[in-house]
Coordinates of C-alpha atoms in Angstrom, one line a residue:
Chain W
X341 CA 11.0 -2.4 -27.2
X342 CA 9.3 1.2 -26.1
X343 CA 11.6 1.9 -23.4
X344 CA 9.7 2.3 -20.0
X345 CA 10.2 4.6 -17.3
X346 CA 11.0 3.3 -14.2
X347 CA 7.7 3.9 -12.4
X348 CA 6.3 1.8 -15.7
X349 CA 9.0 -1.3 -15.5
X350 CA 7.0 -1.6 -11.6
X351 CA 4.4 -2.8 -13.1
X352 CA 4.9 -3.3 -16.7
X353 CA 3.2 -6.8 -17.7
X354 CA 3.7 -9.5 -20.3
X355 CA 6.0 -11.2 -22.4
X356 CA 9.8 -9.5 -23.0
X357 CA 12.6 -10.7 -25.4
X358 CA 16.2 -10.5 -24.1
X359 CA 16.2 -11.3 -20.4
X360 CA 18.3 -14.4 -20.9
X361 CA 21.0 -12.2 -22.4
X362 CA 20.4 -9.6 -19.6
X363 CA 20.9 -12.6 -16.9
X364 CA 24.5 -13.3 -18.2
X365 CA 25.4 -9.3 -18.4
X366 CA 24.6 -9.3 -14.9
X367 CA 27.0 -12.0 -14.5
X368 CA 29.9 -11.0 -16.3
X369 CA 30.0 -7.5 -14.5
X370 CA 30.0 -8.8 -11.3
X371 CA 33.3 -10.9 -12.7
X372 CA 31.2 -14.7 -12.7
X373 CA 31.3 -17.3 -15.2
X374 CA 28.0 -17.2 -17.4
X375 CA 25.5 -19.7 -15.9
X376 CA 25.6 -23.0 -17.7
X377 CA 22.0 -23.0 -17.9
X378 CA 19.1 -20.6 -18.0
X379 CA 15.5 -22.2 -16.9
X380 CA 12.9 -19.4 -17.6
X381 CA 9.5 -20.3 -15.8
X382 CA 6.1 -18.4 -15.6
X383 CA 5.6 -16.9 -12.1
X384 CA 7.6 -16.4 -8.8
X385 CA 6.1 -19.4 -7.6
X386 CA 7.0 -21.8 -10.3
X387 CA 10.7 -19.8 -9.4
X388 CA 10.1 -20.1 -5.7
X389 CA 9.1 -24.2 -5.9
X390 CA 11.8 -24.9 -8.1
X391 CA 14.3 -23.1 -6.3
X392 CA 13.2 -24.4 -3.0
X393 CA 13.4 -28.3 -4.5
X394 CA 16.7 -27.9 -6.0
X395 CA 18.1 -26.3 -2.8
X396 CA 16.1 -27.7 -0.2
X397 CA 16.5 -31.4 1.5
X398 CA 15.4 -34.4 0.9
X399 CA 11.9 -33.6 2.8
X400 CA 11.1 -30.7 0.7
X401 CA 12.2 -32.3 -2.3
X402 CA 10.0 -35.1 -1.6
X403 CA 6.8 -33.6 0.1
X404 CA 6.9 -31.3 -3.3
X405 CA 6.5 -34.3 -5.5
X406 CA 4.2 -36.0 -3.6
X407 CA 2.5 -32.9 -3.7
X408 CA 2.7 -32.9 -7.3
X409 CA 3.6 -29.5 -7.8
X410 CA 6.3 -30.0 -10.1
X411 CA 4.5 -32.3 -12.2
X412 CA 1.1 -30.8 -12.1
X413 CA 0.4 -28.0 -10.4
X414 CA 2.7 -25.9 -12.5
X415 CA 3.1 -28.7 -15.5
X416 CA 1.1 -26.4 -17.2
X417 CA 3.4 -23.3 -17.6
X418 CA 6.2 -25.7 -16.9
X419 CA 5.4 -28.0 -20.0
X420 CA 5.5 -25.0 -22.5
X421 CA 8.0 -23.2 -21.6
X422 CA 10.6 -26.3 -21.2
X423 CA 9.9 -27.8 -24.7
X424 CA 11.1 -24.9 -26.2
X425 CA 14.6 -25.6 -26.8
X426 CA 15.9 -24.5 -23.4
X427 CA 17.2 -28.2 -23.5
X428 CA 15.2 -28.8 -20.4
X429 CA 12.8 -30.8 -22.2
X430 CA 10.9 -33.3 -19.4
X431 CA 13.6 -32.5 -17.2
X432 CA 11.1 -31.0 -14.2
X433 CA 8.4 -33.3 -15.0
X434 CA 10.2 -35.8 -13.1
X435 CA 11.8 -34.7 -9.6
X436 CA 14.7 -37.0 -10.1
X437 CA 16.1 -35.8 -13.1
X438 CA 15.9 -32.4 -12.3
X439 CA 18.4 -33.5 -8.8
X440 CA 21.0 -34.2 -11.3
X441 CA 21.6 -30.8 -12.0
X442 CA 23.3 -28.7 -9.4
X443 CA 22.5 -25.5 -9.4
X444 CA 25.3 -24.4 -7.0
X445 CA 25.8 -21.9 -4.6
X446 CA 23.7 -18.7 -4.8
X447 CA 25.3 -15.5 -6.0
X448 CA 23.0 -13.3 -5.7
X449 CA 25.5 -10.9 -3.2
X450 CA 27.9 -10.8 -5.8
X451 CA 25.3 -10.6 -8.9
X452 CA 23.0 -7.7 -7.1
X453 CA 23.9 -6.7 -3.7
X454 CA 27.5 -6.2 -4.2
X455 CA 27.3 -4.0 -7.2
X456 CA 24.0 -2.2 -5.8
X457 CA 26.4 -1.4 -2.4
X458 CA 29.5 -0.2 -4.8
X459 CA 27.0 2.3 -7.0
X460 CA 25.3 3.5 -3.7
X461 CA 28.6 4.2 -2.2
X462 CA 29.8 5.8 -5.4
X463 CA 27.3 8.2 -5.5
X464 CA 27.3 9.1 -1.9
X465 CA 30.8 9.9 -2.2
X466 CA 29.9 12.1 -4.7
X467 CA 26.3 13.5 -3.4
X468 CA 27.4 13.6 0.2
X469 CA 24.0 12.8 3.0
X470 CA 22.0 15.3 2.5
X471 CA 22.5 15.1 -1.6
X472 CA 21.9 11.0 -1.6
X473 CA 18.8 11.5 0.4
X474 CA 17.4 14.2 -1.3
X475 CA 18.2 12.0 -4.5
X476 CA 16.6 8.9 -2.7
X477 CA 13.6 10.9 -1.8
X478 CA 12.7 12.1 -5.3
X479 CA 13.4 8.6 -7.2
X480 CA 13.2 5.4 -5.5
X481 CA 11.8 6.6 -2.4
X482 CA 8.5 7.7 -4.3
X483 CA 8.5 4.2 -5.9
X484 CA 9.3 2.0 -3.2
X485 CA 6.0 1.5 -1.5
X486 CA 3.9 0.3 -5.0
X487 CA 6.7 -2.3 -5.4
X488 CA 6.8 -2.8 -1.8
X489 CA 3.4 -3.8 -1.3
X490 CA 3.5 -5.8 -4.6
X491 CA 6.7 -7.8 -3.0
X492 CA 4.8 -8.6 0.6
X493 CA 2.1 -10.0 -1.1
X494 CA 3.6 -11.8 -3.7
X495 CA 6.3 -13.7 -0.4
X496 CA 2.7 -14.1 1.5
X497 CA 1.3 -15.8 -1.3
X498 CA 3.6 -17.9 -1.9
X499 CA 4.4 -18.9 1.5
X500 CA 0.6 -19.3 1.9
X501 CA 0.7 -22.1 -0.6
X502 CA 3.7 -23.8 0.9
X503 CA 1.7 -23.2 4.1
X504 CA -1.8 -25.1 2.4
X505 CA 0.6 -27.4 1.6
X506 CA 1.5 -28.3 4.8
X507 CA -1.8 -28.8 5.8
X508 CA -2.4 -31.1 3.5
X509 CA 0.5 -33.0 3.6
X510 CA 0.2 -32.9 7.3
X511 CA 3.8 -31.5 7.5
X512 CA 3.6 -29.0 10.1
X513 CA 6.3 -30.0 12.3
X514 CA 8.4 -28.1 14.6
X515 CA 11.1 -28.2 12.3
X516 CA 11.1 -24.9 10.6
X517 CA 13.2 -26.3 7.6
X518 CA 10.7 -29.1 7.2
X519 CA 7.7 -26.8 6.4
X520 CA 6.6 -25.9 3.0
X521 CA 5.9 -22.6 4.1
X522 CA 8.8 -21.9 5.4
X523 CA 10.6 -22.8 2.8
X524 CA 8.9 -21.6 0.3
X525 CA 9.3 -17.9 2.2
X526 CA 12.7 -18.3 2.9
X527 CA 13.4 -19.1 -1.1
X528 CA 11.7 -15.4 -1.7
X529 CA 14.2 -13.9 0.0
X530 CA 17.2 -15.2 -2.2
X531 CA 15.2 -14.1 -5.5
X532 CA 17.0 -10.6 -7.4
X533 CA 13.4 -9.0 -7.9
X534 CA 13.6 -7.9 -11.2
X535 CA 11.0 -5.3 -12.2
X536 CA 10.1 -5.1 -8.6
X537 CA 14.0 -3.8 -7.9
X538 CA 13.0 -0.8 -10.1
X539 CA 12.9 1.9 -7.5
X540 CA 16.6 1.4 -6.1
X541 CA 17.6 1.2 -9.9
X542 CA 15.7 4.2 -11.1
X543 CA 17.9 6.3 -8.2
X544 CA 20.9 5.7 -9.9
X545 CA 20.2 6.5 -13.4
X546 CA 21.0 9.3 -15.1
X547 CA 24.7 9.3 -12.3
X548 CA 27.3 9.3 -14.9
X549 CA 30.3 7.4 -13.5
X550 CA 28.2 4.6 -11.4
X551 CA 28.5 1.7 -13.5
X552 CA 28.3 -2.2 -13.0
X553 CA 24.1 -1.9 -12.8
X554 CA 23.7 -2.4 -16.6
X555 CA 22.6 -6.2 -16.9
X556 CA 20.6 -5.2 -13.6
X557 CA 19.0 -2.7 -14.8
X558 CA 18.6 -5.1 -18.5
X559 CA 16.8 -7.7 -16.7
X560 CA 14.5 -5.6 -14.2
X561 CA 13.5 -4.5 -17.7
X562 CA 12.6 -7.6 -19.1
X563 CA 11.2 -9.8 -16.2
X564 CA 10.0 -10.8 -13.0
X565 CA 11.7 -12.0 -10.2
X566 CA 15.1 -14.3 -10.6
X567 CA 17.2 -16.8 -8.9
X568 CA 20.8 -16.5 -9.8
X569 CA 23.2 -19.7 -8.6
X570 CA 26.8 -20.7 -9.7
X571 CA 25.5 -22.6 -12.7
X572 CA 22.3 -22.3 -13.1
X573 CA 20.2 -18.8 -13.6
X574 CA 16.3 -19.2 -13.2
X575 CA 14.1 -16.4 -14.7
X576 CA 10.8 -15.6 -14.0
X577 CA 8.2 -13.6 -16.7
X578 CA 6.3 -10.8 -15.4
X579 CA 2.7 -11.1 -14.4
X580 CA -0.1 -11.2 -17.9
X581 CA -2.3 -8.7 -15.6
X582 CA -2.1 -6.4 -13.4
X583 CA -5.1 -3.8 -12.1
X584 CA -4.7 -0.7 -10.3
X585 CA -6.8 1.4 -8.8
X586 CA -6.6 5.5 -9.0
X587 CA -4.0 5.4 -6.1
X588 CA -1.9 2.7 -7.7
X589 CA -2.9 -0.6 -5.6
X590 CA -3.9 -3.7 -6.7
X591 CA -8.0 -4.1 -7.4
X592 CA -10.1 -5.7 -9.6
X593 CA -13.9 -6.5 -8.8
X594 CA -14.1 -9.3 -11.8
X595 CA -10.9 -11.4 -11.7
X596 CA -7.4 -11.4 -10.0
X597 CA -5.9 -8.4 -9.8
X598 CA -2.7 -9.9 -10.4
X599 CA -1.7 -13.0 -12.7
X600 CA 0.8 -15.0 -14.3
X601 CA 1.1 -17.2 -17.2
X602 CA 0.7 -20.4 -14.9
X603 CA -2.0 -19.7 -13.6
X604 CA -0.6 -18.5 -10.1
X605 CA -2.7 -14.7 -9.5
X606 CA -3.1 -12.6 -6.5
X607 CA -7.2 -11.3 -5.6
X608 CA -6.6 -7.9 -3.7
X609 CA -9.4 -4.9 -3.5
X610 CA -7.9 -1.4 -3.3
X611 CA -4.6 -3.1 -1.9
X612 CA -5.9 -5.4 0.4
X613 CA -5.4 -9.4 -0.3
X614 CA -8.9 -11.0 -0.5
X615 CA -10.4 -14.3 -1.0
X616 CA -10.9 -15.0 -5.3
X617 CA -14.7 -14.6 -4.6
X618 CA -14.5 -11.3 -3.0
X619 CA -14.9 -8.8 -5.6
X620 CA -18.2 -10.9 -7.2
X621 CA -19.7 -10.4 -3.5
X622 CA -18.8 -6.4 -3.2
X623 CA -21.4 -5.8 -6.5
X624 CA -24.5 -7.7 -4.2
X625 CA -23.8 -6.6 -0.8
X626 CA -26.8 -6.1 2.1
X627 CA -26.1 -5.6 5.6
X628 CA -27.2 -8.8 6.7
X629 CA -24.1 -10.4 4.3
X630 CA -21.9 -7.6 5.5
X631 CA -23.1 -8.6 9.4
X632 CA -22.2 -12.0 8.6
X633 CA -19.0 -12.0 7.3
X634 CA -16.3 -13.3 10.3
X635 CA -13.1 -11.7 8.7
X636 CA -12.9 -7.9 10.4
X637 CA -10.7 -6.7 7.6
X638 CA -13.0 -7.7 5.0
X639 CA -16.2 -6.6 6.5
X640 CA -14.3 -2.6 6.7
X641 CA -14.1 -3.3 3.3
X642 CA -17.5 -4.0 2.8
X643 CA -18.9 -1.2 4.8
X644 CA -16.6 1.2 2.8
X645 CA -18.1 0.1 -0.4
X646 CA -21.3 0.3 0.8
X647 CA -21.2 3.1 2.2
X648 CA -21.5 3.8 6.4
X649 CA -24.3 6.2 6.1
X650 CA -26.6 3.6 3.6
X651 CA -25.1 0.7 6.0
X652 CA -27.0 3.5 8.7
X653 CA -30.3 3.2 7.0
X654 CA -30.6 -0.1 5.5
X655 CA -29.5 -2.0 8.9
X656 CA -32.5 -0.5 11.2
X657 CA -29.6 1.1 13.0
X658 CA -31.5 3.7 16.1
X659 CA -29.7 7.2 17.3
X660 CA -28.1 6.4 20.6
X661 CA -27.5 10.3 21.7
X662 CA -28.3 13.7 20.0
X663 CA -27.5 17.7 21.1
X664 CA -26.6 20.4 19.3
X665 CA -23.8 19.3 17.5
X666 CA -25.1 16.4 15.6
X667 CA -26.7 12.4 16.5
X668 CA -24.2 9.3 17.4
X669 CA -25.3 6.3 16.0
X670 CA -24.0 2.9 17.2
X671 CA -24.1 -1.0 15.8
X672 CA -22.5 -3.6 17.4
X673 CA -20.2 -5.8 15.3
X674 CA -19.9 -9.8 16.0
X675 CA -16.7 -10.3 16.7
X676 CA -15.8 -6.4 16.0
X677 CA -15.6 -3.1 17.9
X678 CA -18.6 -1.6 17.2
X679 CA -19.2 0.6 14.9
X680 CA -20.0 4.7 16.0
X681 CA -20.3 6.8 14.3
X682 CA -21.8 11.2 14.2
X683 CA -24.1 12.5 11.8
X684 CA -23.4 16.4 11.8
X685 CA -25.0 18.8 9.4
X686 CA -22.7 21.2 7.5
X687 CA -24.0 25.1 9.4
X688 CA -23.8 26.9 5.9
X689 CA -26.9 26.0 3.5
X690 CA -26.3 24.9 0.3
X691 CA -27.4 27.3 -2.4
X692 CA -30.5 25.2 -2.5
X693 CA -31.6 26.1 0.9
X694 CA -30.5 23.0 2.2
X695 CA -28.5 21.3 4.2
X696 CA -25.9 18.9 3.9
X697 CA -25.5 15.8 6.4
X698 CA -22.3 13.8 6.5
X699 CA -21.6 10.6 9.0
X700 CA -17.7 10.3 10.5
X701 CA -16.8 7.4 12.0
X702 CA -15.5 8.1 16.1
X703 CA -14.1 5.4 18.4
X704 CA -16.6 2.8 20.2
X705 CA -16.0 4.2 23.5
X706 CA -17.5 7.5 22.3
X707 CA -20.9 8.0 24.1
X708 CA -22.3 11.8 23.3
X709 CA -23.2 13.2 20.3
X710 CA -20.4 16.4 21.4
X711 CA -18.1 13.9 22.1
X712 CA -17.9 12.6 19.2
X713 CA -17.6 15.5 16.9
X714 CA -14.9 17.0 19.9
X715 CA -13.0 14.3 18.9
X716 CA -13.1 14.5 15.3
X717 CA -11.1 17.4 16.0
X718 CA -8.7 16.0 18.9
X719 CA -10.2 17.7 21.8
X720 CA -12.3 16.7 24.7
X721 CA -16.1 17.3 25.0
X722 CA -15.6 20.1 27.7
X723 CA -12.6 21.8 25.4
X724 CA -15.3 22.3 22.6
X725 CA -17.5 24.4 22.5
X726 CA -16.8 26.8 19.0
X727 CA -18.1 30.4 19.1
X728 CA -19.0 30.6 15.3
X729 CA -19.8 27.7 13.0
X730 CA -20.2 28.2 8.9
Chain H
X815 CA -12.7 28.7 19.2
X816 CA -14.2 29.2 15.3
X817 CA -15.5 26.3 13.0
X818 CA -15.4 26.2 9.4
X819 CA -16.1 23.2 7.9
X820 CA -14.1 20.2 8.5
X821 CA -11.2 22.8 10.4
X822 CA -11.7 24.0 13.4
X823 CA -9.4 27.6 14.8
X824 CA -8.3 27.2 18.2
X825 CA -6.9 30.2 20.2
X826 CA -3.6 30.1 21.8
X827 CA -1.7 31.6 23.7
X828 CA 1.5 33.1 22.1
X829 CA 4.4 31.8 25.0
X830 CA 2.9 28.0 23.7
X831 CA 3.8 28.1 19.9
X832 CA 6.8 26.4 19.4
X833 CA 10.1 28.2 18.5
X834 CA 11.8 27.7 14.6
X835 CA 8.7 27.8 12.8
X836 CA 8.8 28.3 9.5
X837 CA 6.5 30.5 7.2
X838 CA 4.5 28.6 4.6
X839 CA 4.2 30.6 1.1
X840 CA 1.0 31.7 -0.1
X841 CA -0.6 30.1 -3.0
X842 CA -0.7 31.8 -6.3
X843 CA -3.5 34.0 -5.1
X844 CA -1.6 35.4 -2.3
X845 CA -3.7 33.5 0.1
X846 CA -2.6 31.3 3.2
X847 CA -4.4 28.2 2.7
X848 CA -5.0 26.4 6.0
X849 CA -6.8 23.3 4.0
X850 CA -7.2 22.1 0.6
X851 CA -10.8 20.1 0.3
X852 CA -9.6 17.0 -1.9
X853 CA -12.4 16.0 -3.3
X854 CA -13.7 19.8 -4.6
X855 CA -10.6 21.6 -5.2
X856 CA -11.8 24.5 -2.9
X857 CA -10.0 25.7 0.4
X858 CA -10.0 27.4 3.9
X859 CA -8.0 30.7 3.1
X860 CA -6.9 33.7 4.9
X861 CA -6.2 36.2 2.2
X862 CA -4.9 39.0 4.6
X863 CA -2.1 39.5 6.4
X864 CA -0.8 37.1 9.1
X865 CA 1.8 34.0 9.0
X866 CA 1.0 30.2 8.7
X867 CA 3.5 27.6 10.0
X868 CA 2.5 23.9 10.6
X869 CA -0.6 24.1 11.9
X870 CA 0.3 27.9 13.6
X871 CA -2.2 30.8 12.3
X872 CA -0.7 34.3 13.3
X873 CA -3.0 37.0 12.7
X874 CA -1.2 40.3 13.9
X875 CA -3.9 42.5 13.0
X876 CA -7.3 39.7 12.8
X877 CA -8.5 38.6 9.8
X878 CA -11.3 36.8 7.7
X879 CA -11.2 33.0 7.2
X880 CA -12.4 32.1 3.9
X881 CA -14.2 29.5 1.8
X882 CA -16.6 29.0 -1.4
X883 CA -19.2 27.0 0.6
X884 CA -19.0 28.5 3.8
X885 CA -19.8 31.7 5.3
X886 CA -16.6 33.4 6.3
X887 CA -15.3 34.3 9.6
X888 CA -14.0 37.3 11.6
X889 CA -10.7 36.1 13.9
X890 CA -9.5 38.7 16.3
X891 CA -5.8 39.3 16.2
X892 CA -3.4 37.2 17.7
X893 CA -2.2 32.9 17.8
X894 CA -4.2 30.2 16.4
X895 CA -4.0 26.1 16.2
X896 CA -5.1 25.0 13.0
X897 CA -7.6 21.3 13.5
X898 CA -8.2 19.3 10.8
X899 CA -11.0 17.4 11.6
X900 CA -10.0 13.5 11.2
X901 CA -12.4 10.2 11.3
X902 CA -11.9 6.9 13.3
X903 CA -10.5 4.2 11.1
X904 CA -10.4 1.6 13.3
X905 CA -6.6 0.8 14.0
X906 CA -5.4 4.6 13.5
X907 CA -7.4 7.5 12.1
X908 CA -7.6 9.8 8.9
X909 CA -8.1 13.1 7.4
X910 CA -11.4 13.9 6.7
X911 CA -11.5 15.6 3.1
X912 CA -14.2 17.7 1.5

């Protein structure tokens, strides 16, 4: 295996051998029995829905069947994967059979937070505050908020599906513990995170003398997120795809951004979670499908990518105020603040002879073309007033 | 108050700059860069003497504000603010870069 840096194992895709063997390291140092069973599955949700069935009540055991969610909605990755001698053959393909395996109690303080808290301690001691934060800063700190964001939307997805479940089960009671959604999020939040746990992993390599993080650091290596119980260990793979754009977040136009081997994938443009149809709509926008689309967040989006200034032009849009600093121009948005924005023109020529125009977006309640462009610059119309402009 | 670009150079007056500053070094051309453009690589530079410190321009003897696509500018001598000029994103706001 080419051996990944720590920024790479964040988002390092496809299959891995060895994180079975990783799982029971991980046990062993923390001082546990080996899991009796290992159940590898395809994506954090097939991880999440099994977990949530074999640890959940009766209600979410049975709303998940009914649903069909063990038997087809992940059947698919399921069905693969458990006919190949795991000795789990048909075992989730019927709800009953897997409730005769308990999985236990989870252990996932002793398997990860326990030695994590020991190595972080360790090399405090050793760095002292200002020596583990500068340490923090320059390793996981820089790679927390790629795998961050991949983690939030990862637990929203799959509480979103609990959530659609729900809805279509029509079980969205009071009862916090008898929502799909729910439990589905709650289930996340036992999950070791694997590759996503790279950034507090990659601080603490390369400390001689912090030890105890090596199965952790095996199986973050190697896979996706993981559920580890008394006596049963499920693993997750990592994602088949996953597209970044230049500044590292999630995008794709043509496809998920994000997807696993199930089936279960994640649409997102330049970060942002969007419907599966979105990206196909960015490459044939006009302003009258950009006026008409109800979501605020995805309509920035659309203006963005086609531009404010063209959005300007092509809607019919009329100069509200003008002086000597520029024009304001103004749409109203359904639903929306509207949208304001200056046109200036840069004072030094280009070596053409010309000069360049640029538009910047200013708050709604802006009404002057000064006011405006004073604010650009965090001062009030009457403050500005520059005595030389290039 | 001078304007260069996306930054603008407001006057102060010396008893309002905070206390503790700290000196920024000068780039490798022994400039002080008040603003890097992202997108061209080019910058607002002061290649005289003087002291920049978070956003605080001290010119003890004046100076020239420079940059490849603007004209430059004569400052008198004496305390500065350094404004980058930002854009409305509803929510919050940015940076504008050139």
């Amino acid at each position: 295996m080419a051996t990944l840096t720590w920024e790479q194992v964040t988002v390092a895709t496809g299959h891995a051998e060895g994180a079975e063997e990783a799982v029971r390291q991980a046990y062993r140092e923390a001082g546990l029995a080996e899991p009796e069973r290992v159940l590898v599955l395809p994506s954090p949700l097939a991880g999440a829905v099994v977990a949530a069935w074999l640890t959940g009540g009766e209600t979410v055991r049975a709303g998940l069947e009914r649903a069909g969610l063990l038997r087809d909605g992940l059947g698919r990755g399921l069905g693969g994967l458990l006919t190949d001698g795991l000795g789990f053959d048909g075992l989730l393909t019927d709800g009953r059979r897997l409730g005769s395996l308990d999985p236990g109690r989870s252990v996932r303080d002793a398997v990860r937070t326990g030695p994590w808290e020991r190595a972080r301690a360790a090399a405090y001691a050793r760095l002292g505050h200002a020596g583990w934060a500068q340490l923090w800063a320059e390793t996981g700190g820089r790679l927390w908020p790629q795998a961050e964001r991949l983690v939030s939307d990862l637990r929203r997805a799959i509480a979103d599906r609990g959530a659609a479940l729900d809805t279509a089960l029509g079980t969205d009671t009071d009862l916090a513990a008898e929502r799909f959604g729910e439990s589905l999020r709650n289930v996340t939040l036992d999950a070791v995170l694997g590759q996503h746990d790279a950034p507090w992993l990659s601080a603490f390599d390369g400390l001689g003398g912090v030890d105890g993080l090596g199965g952790l650091k095996r199986v973050a290596e190697r896979a996706g997120w993981w559920w580890p119980y008394e006596r049963l260990a499920i693993i997750t793979g990592r994602p088949i795809e996953l597209h970044l754009d230049d500044l590292g977040r999630p995008h794709r136009a043509d496809g998920p951004a994000l997807s696993y081997a199930d089936g279960f994938a994640l649409h997102a443009w330049h970060g942002m979670p969007v419907p599966p149809e979105f990206g196909a709509t960015m490459t044939v926008l006009t302003p009258e499908r950009i006026r008409s689309e109800a979501n605020t967040e995805l309509r920035r989006a659309m203006l963005e990518h086609f531009g404010l200034d063209r959005y300007l032009a092509e809607s019919g849009a009329q100069p509200v105020h003008s002086d000597e600093t520029g024009v304001l121009w103004r749409i109203e948005l359904p639903d929306d603040e509207p949208l304001a924005m200056v046109e200036v023109v840069n004072s030094t020529p280009e070596p053409d002879g010309t000069s360049r125009t640029y538009f910047l977006r200013v708050p709604p309640w802006v009404r002057r073309a000064r006011e405006g462009v004073a604010w650009t610059f965090g001062l009030t119309e009457d403050d500005y007033r520059p005595q030389r402009e290039t | 108050m001078y304007r260069q670009g996306d930054i603008l150079i407001v006057p102060m007056p010396e008893a309002a700059v905070p206390g503790g500053l700290r000196p920024q070094p000068r780039d490798a051309r022994g400039r002080l860069v008040l603003a890097h453009g992202e997108a061209t690589g080019h910058c607002h530079a002061i290649p005289g003497p003087g002291t920049l410190s978070r956003g605080f321009l001290h010119l003890p003897e004046g100076g020239r504000l420079v940059h490849e696509e603007h004209d430059a500018i004569s400052l008198p001598k004496g305390w500065y603010r350094v404004v980058r000029q930002r854009e409305y994103v509803p929510g919050s706001h940015r940076v504008v870069a050139d």
